[in-house]
mmCIF file of C-alpha atoms in Angstrom:
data_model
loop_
_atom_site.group_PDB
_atom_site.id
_atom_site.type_symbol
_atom_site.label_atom_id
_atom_site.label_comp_id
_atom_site.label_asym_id
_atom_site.label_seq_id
_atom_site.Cartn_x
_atom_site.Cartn_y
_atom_site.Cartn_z
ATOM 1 C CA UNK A 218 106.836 26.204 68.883
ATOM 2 C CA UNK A 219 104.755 28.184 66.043
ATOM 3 C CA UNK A 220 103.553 30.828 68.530
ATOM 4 C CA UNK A 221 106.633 31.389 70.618
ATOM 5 C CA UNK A 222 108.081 31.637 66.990
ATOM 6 C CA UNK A 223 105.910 34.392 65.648
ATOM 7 C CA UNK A 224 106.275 35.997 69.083
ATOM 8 C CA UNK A 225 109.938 36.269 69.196
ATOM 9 C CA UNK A 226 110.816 38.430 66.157
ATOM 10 C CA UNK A 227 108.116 40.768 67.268
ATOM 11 C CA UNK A 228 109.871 40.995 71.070
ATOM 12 C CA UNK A 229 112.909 41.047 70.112
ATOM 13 C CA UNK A 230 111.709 44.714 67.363
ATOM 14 C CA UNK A 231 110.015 45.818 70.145
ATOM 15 C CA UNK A 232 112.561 45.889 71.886
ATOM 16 C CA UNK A 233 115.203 46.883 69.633
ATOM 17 C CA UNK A 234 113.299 49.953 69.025
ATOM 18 C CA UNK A 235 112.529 50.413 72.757
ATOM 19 C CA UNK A 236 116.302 50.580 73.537
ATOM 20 C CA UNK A 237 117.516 52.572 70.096
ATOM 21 C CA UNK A 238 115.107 55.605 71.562
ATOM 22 C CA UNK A 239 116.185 55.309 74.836
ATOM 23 C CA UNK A 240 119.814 55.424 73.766
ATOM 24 C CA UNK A 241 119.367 58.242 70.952
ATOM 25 C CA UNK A 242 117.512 60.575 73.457
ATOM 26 C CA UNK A 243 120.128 59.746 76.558
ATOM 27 C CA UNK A 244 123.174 60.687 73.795
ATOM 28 C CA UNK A 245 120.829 64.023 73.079
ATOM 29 C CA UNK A 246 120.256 64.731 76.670
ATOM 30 C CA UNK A 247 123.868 64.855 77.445
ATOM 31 C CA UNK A 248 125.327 66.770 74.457
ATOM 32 C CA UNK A 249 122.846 69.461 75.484
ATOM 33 C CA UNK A 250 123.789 69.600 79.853
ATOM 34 C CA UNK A 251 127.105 69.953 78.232
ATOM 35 C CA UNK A 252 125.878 72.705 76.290
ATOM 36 C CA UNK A 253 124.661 74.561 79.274
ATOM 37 C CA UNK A 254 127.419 73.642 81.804
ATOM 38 C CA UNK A 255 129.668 74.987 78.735
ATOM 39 C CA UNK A 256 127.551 78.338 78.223
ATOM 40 C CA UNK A 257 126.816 78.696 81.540
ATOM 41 C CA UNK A 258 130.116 80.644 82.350
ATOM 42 C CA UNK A 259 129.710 82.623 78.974
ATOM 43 C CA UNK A 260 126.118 83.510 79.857
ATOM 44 C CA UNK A 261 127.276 84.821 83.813
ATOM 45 C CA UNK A 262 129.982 87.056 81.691
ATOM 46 C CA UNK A 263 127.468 88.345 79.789
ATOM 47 C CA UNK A 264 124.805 89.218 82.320
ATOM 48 C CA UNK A 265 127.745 90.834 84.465
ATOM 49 C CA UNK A 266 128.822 92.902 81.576
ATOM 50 C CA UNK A 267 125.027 94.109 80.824
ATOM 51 C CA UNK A 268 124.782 95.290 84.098
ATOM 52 C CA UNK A 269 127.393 97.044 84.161
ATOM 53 C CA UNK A 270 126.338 98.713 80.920
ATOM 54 C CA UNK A 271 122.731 98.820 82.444
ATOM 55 C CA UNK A 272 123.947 100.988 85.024
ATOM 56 C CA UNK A 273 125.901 103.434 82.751
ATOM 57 C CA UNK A 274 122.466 103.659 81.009
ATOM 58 C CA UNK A 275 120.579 104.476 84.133
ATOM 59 C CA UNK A 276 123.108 106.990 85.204
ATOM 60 C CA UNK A 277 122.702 108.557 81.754
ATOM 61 C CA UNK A 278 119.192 108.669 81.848
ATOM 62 C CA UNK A 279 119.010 110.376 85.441
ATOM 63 C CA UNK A 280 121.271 113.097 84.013
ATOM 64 C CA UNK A 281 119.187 113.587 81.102
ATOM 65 C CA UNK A 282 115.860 113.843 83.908
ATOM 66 C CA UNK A 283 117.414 116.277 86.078
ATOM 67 C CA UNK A 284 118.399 118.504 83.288
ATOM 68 C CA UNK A 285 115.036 118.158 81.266
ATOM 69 C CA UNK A 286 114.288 119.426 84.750
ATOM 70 C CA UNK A 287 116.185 122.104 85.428
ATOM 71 C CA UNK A 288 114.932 123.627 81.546
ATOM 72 C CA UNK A 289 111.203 123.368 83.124
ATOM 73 C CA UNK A 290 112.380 125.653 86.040
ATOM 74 C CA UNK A 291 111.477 128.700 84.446
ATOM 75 C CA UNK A 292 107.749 128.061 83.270
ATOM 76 C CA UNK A 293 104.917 129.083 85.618
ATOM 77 C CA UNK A 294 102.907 126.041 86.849
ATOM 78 C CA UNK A 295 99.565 125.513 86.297
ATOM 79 C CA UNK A 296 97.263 126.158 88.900
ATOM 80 C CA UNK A 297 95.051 123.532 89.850
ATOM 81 C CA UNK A 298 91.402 124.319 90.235
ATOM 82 C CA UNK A 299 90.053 124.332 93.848
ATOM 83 C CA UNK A 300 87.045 122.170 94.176
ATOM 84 C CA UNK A 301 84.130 123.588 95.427
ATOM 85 C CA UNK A 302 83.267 122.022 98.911
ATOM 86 C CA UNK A 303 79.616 121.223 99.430
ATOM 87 C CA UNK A 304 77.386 123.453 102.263
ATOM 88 C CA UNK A 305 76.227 121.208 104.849
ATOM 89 C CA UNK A 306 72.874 121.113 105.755
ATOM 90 C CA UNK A 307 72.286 122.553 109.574
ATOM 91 C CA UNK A 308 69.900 119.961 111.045
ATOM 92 C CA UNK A 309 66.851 121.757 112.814
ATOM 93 C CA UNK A 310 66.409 120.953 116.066
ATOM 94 C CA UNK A 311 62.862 119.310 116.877
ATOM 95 C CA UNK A 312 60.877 121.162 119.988
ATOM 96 C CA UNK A 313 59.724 119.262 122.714
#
């Protein structure tokens, strides 16, 4: 009985402390799916709502382009240098 005595308390801790983490992390582990089921619907609003504002952006910004574009009409372009192409070598013929 002195060993299944010492043994006991120690099992019984063990296991105590076993099932207070499992319980803790399960009680954490829910609160935070609720969290996201919960945000989820805010988070879809918001995304719709950036791209909607996204797109007002990009329309913005292609106005902007063409008329940067249209103030460039005037200047002369730059010419681009022609490379020089490379002779080739005629190949002489050998006599028979």
């Amino acid at each position: 009985m002195g060993v299944a005595g010492y043994i006991t308390p120690l099992l019984a801790a063990a296991v105590a402390s076993v099932v207070g983490r499992l319980s803790s992390s399960f009680n954490s582990f829910s609160t935070t799916t609720r969290f996201h089921i919960h945000s989820g619907n805010y988070l879809n609003s918001e995304l719709k709502i950036n791209k909607n504002e996204n797109m007002k952006n990009i329309k913005r910004l292609k106005i902007v382009l063409h008329e940067r574009r249209e103030s460039h009409e005037g200047k002369k372009k730059k010419k681009k240098r022609k490379k020089t192409k490379k002779k080739k070598k005629k190949k002489k013929s050998k006599k028979k």
